Amino acid sequence: MTVRLRIAPSPTGSLHVGNARSAVFNWLYARRHGGQFIVRVDDTDTARSDERHVSEMIDGLRWLGLDWDEGIEVGGPHGTYRQSDRFDRYREAAEQLWRGGDAYYCFCTPEELDVRRAEAQKAGRPPGYDGLCRAIDTEQARARVADDERASLRLAVPRPGVTEFRDLVRDDMRFDHENIDDFVLLRSSGAPTYHLASTVDDVDYDITHVARGEDLLSSTPKHILITEALGASSPTYAHLPLLFGPDGKKLSKRHGDTSLKAFISAGYLPEAMFNYMSLLGWSYDPEITIYSADEAIARFDLDDVSKNPAVFDVDKLQWMNGEYIRAMPVSEFIERSRPALEEGLGSPLEPAEFDKYRQLAPLIQERIKMWPETAEMVRWLYVDEVEYDQQSWSKVMEKEPSAAVLSDALGRLEKVDPWTTETIEAAMRAMLEELDIGARKGFQPLRVAVTGSSISPPLFESMEVLGKQASLGRIGAASARLAAG
RNA sequence: GGCCCCGUCGUCCAGCGGCCUAGGACGCCGGCCUUUCAAGCCGGUAACGCGGGUUCGAAUCCCGUCGGGGCUACCA
């Protein structure tokens, strides 16, 4: 039997990293077992659903490197894979439930329910639905509905009773029906609730494994009850540990922008993001942290997923991103960093200008963790006049023997020909010797003069790429500025 | 409040009765390298929440306790 898994995000907001991580686990499991991965859109809440979120989600999932065998955009035997197109099917299922005696009409208004809930809470009773309308005679209820009276349809939860299931992550679960109220299947508007729609879809689409966040663990008995009432058999469930923010609370908007989109635009690599997310609640090997998606597929199993919630650690993600950046061939680094570079610089680069970047690229590659850092690394290369970093200037330039070094270097550098890293370095090392000063005192002033900062890519390579004329000009300018006080 | 889940370094994970004087990764600290910053290399810091059992032996099993979290809608 081939496994079929799905993710079913609601397009009521941006795709959250928690959902993205669920998608990764589902995908990994499907691929590992040669099964199918399906992407469905749970948009029963039509008022809050937005098409923009649907396409953003698709882009995000693709960006991560996931692909799906059926679902939104790619199609399949089950139509559009959007719940909003299947309301008739859900009503039909509801009807089936009602005919089978597993559901009943409820004529309580939301206002009445609010009042009774408040009372129950005050009296220390469970706040769920009290089952009042369950007592209404079926024929009578049908007549009232036929008479256009507003009614919702609720599941008649078997009482007494218990629902038990084996969760791949949590092992044996047991829920007493005492704690499950007769929840709504169909709203009085005729729209299905999430519980109904999602369960019907899982049944109709032959989903074999449902791996989702632990926040749905207590809803699972409801889904099992619906499934059984429908005469189908339940999928295997796996409730994944939740993702937490640094404060130990469920990751949400209050932790800043936690949408996958935010991470994409922050400049993370999809490989790093995938790798990092797969590590949240799972481990590839006790000794190995970095691995490819294919390697993960070869070892992944829902059985091995941890029960503990995981704190999303941006520091580790960044480190990992840096690892991936450093691991790629230089040519790839150059191409992939280009968009962020030009964006950071504010304009596209002419071929000749880009060529300078290309020369410095290997040195940049080992110094950044995130794409946006490239522009900061080489900005000095593309300005007419360097902007001196205030701290660097006072720390380096306003000290002996910077002034002397600058003018001495100027004289020596003028004679350097050809202008290469090696010849520049040779000339400067000779200067060090003759002036009898250390490399720090001798080179830092030049660095600040050329790049504007005491922190930069390696000096001589930088000077070579900048060019002789520009380099001399900058050293001269710094020298003059120093003289002027 | 009720129901449910969870509890190993600050964080993520390994550990599934003896291999644990608890391992790896991030972070942090120190060193080496070095013209800065990185990278790299080397080293260090740091945890089984607590209390009872069970057992020859427990991080691993059981109970309790404390702590954290989730759910508790005609949202999903």
Coordinates of C-alpha atoms in Angstrom, one line a residue, chain A residues 165-481:
Chain A
F165 CA -5.6 5.7 18.6
R166 CA -1.9 5.2 18.2
D167 CA 0.0 8.3 17.3
L168 CA 3.3 7.8 15.5
V169 CA 4.9 10.4 17.6
R170 CA 2.9 10.3 20.9
D171 CA 2.2 6.6 21.0
D172 CA -1.1 5.5 22.6
M173 CA -3.7 8.2 23.0
R174 CA -7.0 8.0 24.7
F175 CA -9.7 10.6 24.9
D176 CA -12.8 10.2 27.0
H177 CA -15.9 11.5 25.2
E178 CA -16.9 13.3 28.3
N179 CA -14.5 15.9 27.3
I180 CA -15.6 16.2 23.7
D181 CA -18.7 18.3 23.1
D182 CA -21.1 17.8 20.2
F183 CA -19.1 20.1 17.9
V184 CA -20.5 21.8 14.8
L185 CA -20.2 20.1 11.4
L186 CA -22.2 22.5 9.3
R187 CA -22.7 26.1 10.3
S188 CA -26.2 27.5 10.1
S189 CA -24.9 29.3 6.9
G190 CA -24.5 25.9 5.4
A191 CA -20.8 26.2 5.3
P192 CA -18.8 23.2 6.7
T193 CA -16.4 23.6 9.6
Y194 CA -12.8 22.8 9.4
H195 CA -13.3 19.5 11.2
L196 CA -15.8 18.2 8.7
A197 CA -14.2 19.5 5.6
S198 CA -10.7 18.4 6.5
T199 CA -11.9 14.9 7.6
V200 CA -14.0 14.4 4.5
D201 CA -11.1 15.4 2.3
D202 CA -8.7 13.0 4.1
V203 CA -11.2 10.2 3.5
D204 CA -12.0 11.1 -0.1
Y205 CA -8.3 11.6 -1.0
D206 CA -7.3 8.3 0.6
I207 CA -4.9 10.0 3.0
T208 CA -3.0 7.3 4.9
H209 CA -0.9 9.5 7.2
V210 CA -1.7 12.8 8.8
A211 CA 1.3 14.5 10.2
R212 CA 0.5 17.9 11.6
G213 CA 1.1 20.2 14.6
E214 CA 0.5 19.1 18.1
D215 CA -2.1 21.9 18.5
L216 CA -4.4 19.6 16.6
L217 CA -3.9 16.6 18.9
S218 CA -7.0 17.2 20.9
S219 CA -9.1 17.6 17.8
T220 CA -8.0 14.2 16.5
P221 CA -10.7 12.2 18.3
K222 CA -13.3 14.5 16.6
H223 CA -11.8 13.6 13.3
I224 CA -11.7 10.0 14.0
L225 CA -15.3 10.1 15.1
I226 CA -16.3 11.7 11.9
T227 CA -14.3 9.3 9.8
E228 CA -15.8 6.3 11.5
A229 CA -19.3 7.7 11.3
L230 CA -18.6 8.1 7.6
G231 CA -17.8 4.4 7.4
A232 CA -14.2 4.9 6.6
S233 CA -11.1 4.0 8.5
S234 CA -8.8 6.5 10.0
P235 CA -5.4 7.5 8.7
T236 CA -2.4 7.1 10.9
Y237 CA -1.8 10.2 12.9
A238 CA 1.5 11.8 13.8
H239 CA 1.4 15.0 15.9
L240 CA 4.5 17.0 15.4
P241 CA 6.1 19.0 18.3
L242 CA 5.3 22.7 18.0
L243 CA 7.8 25.4 17.2
F244 CA 8.4 27.9 19.9
G245 CA 9.8 31.4 20.0
P246 CA 12.7 32.3 22.2
D247 CA 10.3 32.9 25.0
G248 CA 9.0 29.3 25.0
K249 CA 5.6 30.2 23.6
K250 CA 4.1 28.8 20.4
L251 CA 5.8 30.6 17.5
S252 CA 3.5 33.3 16.3
K253 CA 3.3 36.9 15.1
R254 CA 4.3 38.1 18.4
H255 CA 7.8 36.8 17.7
G256 CA 8.2 39.0 14.7
D257 CA 7.5 38.0 11.2
T258 CA 7.5 34.2 11.2
S259 CA 6.3 33.7 7.7
L260 CA 8.4 31.7 5.4
K261 CA 8.3 34.7 3.1
A262 CA 10.1 36.8 5.6
F263 CA 13.0 34.3 5.7
I264 CA 13.1 34.2 1.9
S265 CA 13.4 37.9 1.7
A266 CA 15.9 38.0 4.5
G267 CA 18.2 36.2 2.2
Y268 CA 18.3 32.7 3.5
L269 CA 19.2 29.8 1.2
P270 CA 16.5 27.3 0.6
E271 CA 18.9 24.4 1.2
A272 CA 19.9 25.9 4.6
M273 CA 16.3 26.6 5.5
F274 CA 15.3 23.0 4.6
N275 CA 18.2 21.5 6.4
Y276 CA 17.5 23.6 9.5
M277 CA 13.8 23.0 9.6
S278 CA 14.3 19.2 9.3
L279 CA 16.4 19.4 12.4
L280 CA 13.6 20.8 14.5
G281 CA 12.2 17.7 16.1
W282 CA 14.3 15.2 14.2
S283 CA 17.9 14.3 13.7
Y284 CA 19.7 12.9 10.8
D285 CA 22.6 11.4 12.7
P286 CA 24.0 12.3 16.1
E287 CA 27.2 13.5 14.5
I288 CA 26.0 15.0 11.3
T289 CA 24.2 18.4 11.1
I290 CA 24.6 19.3 7.4
Y291 CA 23.0 17.0 4.8
S292 CA 21.1 17.2 1.6
A293 CA 17.4 16.7 1.1
D294 CA 18.2 13.4 -0.6
E295 CA 20.2 12.2 2.3
A296 CA 17.4 13.2 4.7
I297 CA 14.9 11.3 2.6
A298 CA 17.0 8.2 2.9
R299 CA 16.8 8.3 6.7
F300 CA 13.6 10.1 7.7
D301 CA 10.9 8.5 9.7
L302 CA 8.0 9.9 11.6
D303 CA 8.6 7.3 14.3
D304 CA 11.8 9.1 15.0
V305 CA 10.3 12.5 15.5
S306 CA 10.8 14.0 19.0
K307 CA 7.9 14.8 21.3
N308 CA 9.5 18.0 22.6
P309 CA 8.6 21.4 21.3
A310 CA 11.5 23.1 19.6
V311 CA 12.7 26.6 19.9
F312 CA 13.4 28.2 16.5
D313 CA 17.0 29.4 16.8
V314 CA 17.9 32.0 14.3
D315 CA 21.6 32.0 15.2
K316 CA 21.9 28.4 14.2
L317 CA 20.0 29.0 11.0
Q318 CA 22.4 31.8 10.2
W319 CA 25.4 29.7 10.9
M320 CA 24.0 27.0 8.7
N321 CA 23.3 29.5 5.9
G322 CA 26.9 30.5 6.1
E323 CA 28.0 26.9 5.8
Y324 CA 26.0 26.5 2.7
I325 CA 27.3 29.7 1.2
R326 CA 30.9 28.6 1.8
A327 CA 30.2 25.2 0.4
M328 CA 29.1 26.3 -3.0
P329 CA 31.4 26.7 -6.0
V330 CA 32.6 30.3 -6.5
S331 CA 30.9 30.7 -9.8
E332 CA 27.6 29.7 -8.2
F333 CA 28.2 32.1 -5.3
I334 CA 28.8 34.9 -7.8
E335 CA 25.6 34.3 -9.6
R336 CA 23.4 33.7 -6.6
S337 CA 24.7 36.6 -4.7
R338 CA 24.2 39.0 -7.5
P339 CA 20.5 40.0 -7.0
A340 CA 21.1 40.9 -3.3
L341 CA 24.3 42.7 -4.2
E342 CA 22.7 44.9 -6.8
E343 CA 19.7 45.5 -4.6
G344 CA 22.0 46.5 -1.7
L345 CA 24.0 48.7 -3.9
G346 CA 20.9 50.4 -5.2
S347 CA 21.5 49.7 -8.9
P348 CA 22.5 47.0 -11.4
L349 CA 26.2 46.7 -12.1
E350 CA 27.9 47.4 -15.5
P351 CA 29.8 44.3 -16.7
A352 CA 33.1 45.9 -15.9
E353 CA 32.0 46.8 -12.4
F354 CA 30.6 43.4 -11.8
D355 CA 33.9 42.0 -12.9
K356 CA 35.5 43.7 -9.9
Y357 CA 33.1 41.9 -7.7
R358 CA 33.8 38.7 -9.4
Q359 CA 37.5 39.0 -8.6
L360 CA 36.8 39.7 -4.9
A361 CA 34.0 37.1 -4.7
P362 CA 36.1 34.2 -3.1
L363 CA 37.1 36.6 -0.3
I364 CA 33.6 37.7 0.2
Q365 CA 32.2 34.2 0.1
E366 CA 34.0 33.1 3.3
R367 CA 33.0 36.2 5.1
I368 CA 29.2 36.3 4.9
K369 CA 26.3 34.4 6.4
M370 CA 23.5 36.1 4.5
W371 CA 23.2 37.5 1.0
P372 CA 22.5 41.1 2.0
E373 CA 26.0 41.3 3.6
T374 CA 27.7 41.3 0.2
A375 CA 26.8 44.8 -0.6
E376 CA 28.1 46.1 2.7
M377 CA 31.3 44.2 2.0
V378 CA 32.1 45.8 -1.3
R379 CA 30.2 49.1 -1.2
W380 CA 33.5 51.1 -1.0
L381 CA 34.4 49.6 -4.4
Y382 CA 31.6 51.4 -6.1
V383 CA 31.6 54.9 -4.7
D384 CA 33.5 58.0 -6.0
E385 CA 34.5 59.0 -2.6
V386 CA 34.8 56.8 0.4
E387 CA 32.8 57.5 3.4
Y388 CA 34.9 57.0 6.5
D389 CA 33.5 55.0 9.3
Q390 CA 33.9 57.4 12.2
Q391 CA 35.1 54.9 14.7
S392 CA 37.6 53.4 12.3
W393 CA 39.0 56.9 11.5
S394 CA 39.6 57.9 15.0
K395 CA 40.8 54.6 16.1
V396 CA 43.3 54.2 13.3
M397 CA 44.1 57.5 11.6
E398 CA 44.4 59.8 14.5
K399 CA 47.3 57.9 15.8
E400 CA 51.0 57.8 15.0
P401 CA 52.4 56.9 12.6
S402 CA 49.4 57.0 10.3
A403 CA 50.2 60.3 8.6
A404 CA 53.7 59.2 7.9
V405 CA 52.6 55.8 6.6
L406 CA 50.1 57.3 4.2
S407 CA 52.6 59.7 2.5
D408 CA 55.4 57.1 2.5
A409 CA 53.1 54.5 1.0
L410 CA 51.9 56.9 -1.6
G411 CA 55.4 57.4 -2.9
R412 CA 56.1 53.7 -3.0
L413 CA 52.8 52.7 -4.6
E414 CA 53.2 55.2 -7.4
K415 CA 56.2 53.2 -8.6
V416 CA 54.4 49.8 -8.4
D417 CA 54.0 48.3 -11.8
P418 CA 52.3 46.1 -12.7
W419 CA 49.6 46.7 -10.2
T420 CA 48.9 43.3 -8.6
T421 CA 48.3 42.0 -5.2
E422 CA 51.8 40.5 -5.1
T423 CA 53.6 43.6 -6.2
I424 CA 51.6 45.9 -3.9
E425 CA 52.2 43.6 -1.0
A426 CA 56.0 43.4 -1.8
A427 CA 56.2 47.2 -1.9
M428 CA 54.3 47.6 1.4
R429 CA 56.2 45.0 3.2
A430 CA 59.4 46.8 2.2
M431 CA 57.9 49.9 3.7
L432 CA 57.2 48.2 6.9
E433 CA 60.8 47.1 7.2
E434 CA 62.3 50.5 6.4
L435 CA 59.9 52.3 8.7
D436 CA 60.5 49.6 11.3
I437 CA 56.8 49.3 12.1
G438 CA 54.5 46.3 12.4
A439 CA 51.9 45.2 9.9
R440 CA 49.1 46.5 12.0
K441 CA 50.3 50.0 12.3
G442 CA 51.4 50.0 8.7
F443 CA 48.4 48.5 6.9
Q444 CA 45.4 49.6 8.9
P445 CA 45.7 53.2 7.9
L446 CA 45.8 52.1 4.3
R447 CA 42.7 50.0 4.8
V448 CA 40.8 52.9 6.2
A449 CA 42.0 55.1 3.5
V450 CA 41.0 52.7 0.7
T451 CA 37.8 51.2 2.1
G452 CA 36.7 53.7 4.7
S453 CA 36.7 51.1 7.4
S454 CA 39.1 49.2 9.6
I455 CA 37.1 46.1 8.7
S456 CA 37.3 45.0 5.1
P457 CA 38.2 42.2 2.7
P458 CA 42.0 41.6 2.5
L459 CA 43.8 44.8 1.7
F460 CA 46.0 44.1 -1.2
E461 CA 43.5 42.2 -3.2
S462 CA 41.1 45.1 -2.5
M463 CA 43.6 47.6 -3.8
E464 CA 44.3 45.6 -6.9
V465 CA 40.7 45.4 -7.8
L466 CA 40.1 49.0 -7.0
G467 CA 42.8 50.0 -9.4
K468 CA 46.0 51.9 -9.0
Q469 CA 44.7 55.3 -9.8
A470 CA 41.7 55.1 -7.5
S471 CA 43.8 53.6 -4.7
L472 CA 46.4 56.3 -4.9
G473 CA 43.6 58.9 -5.0
R474 CA 42.1 57.5 -1.9
I475 CA 45.3 57.4 0.0
G476 CA 46.0 60.9 -1.1
A477 CA 42.6 62.1 0.0
A478 CA 43.0 60.5 3.4
S479 CA 46.4 62.0 3.8
A480 CA 45.1 65.5 2.9
R481 CA 42.2 65.1 5.3

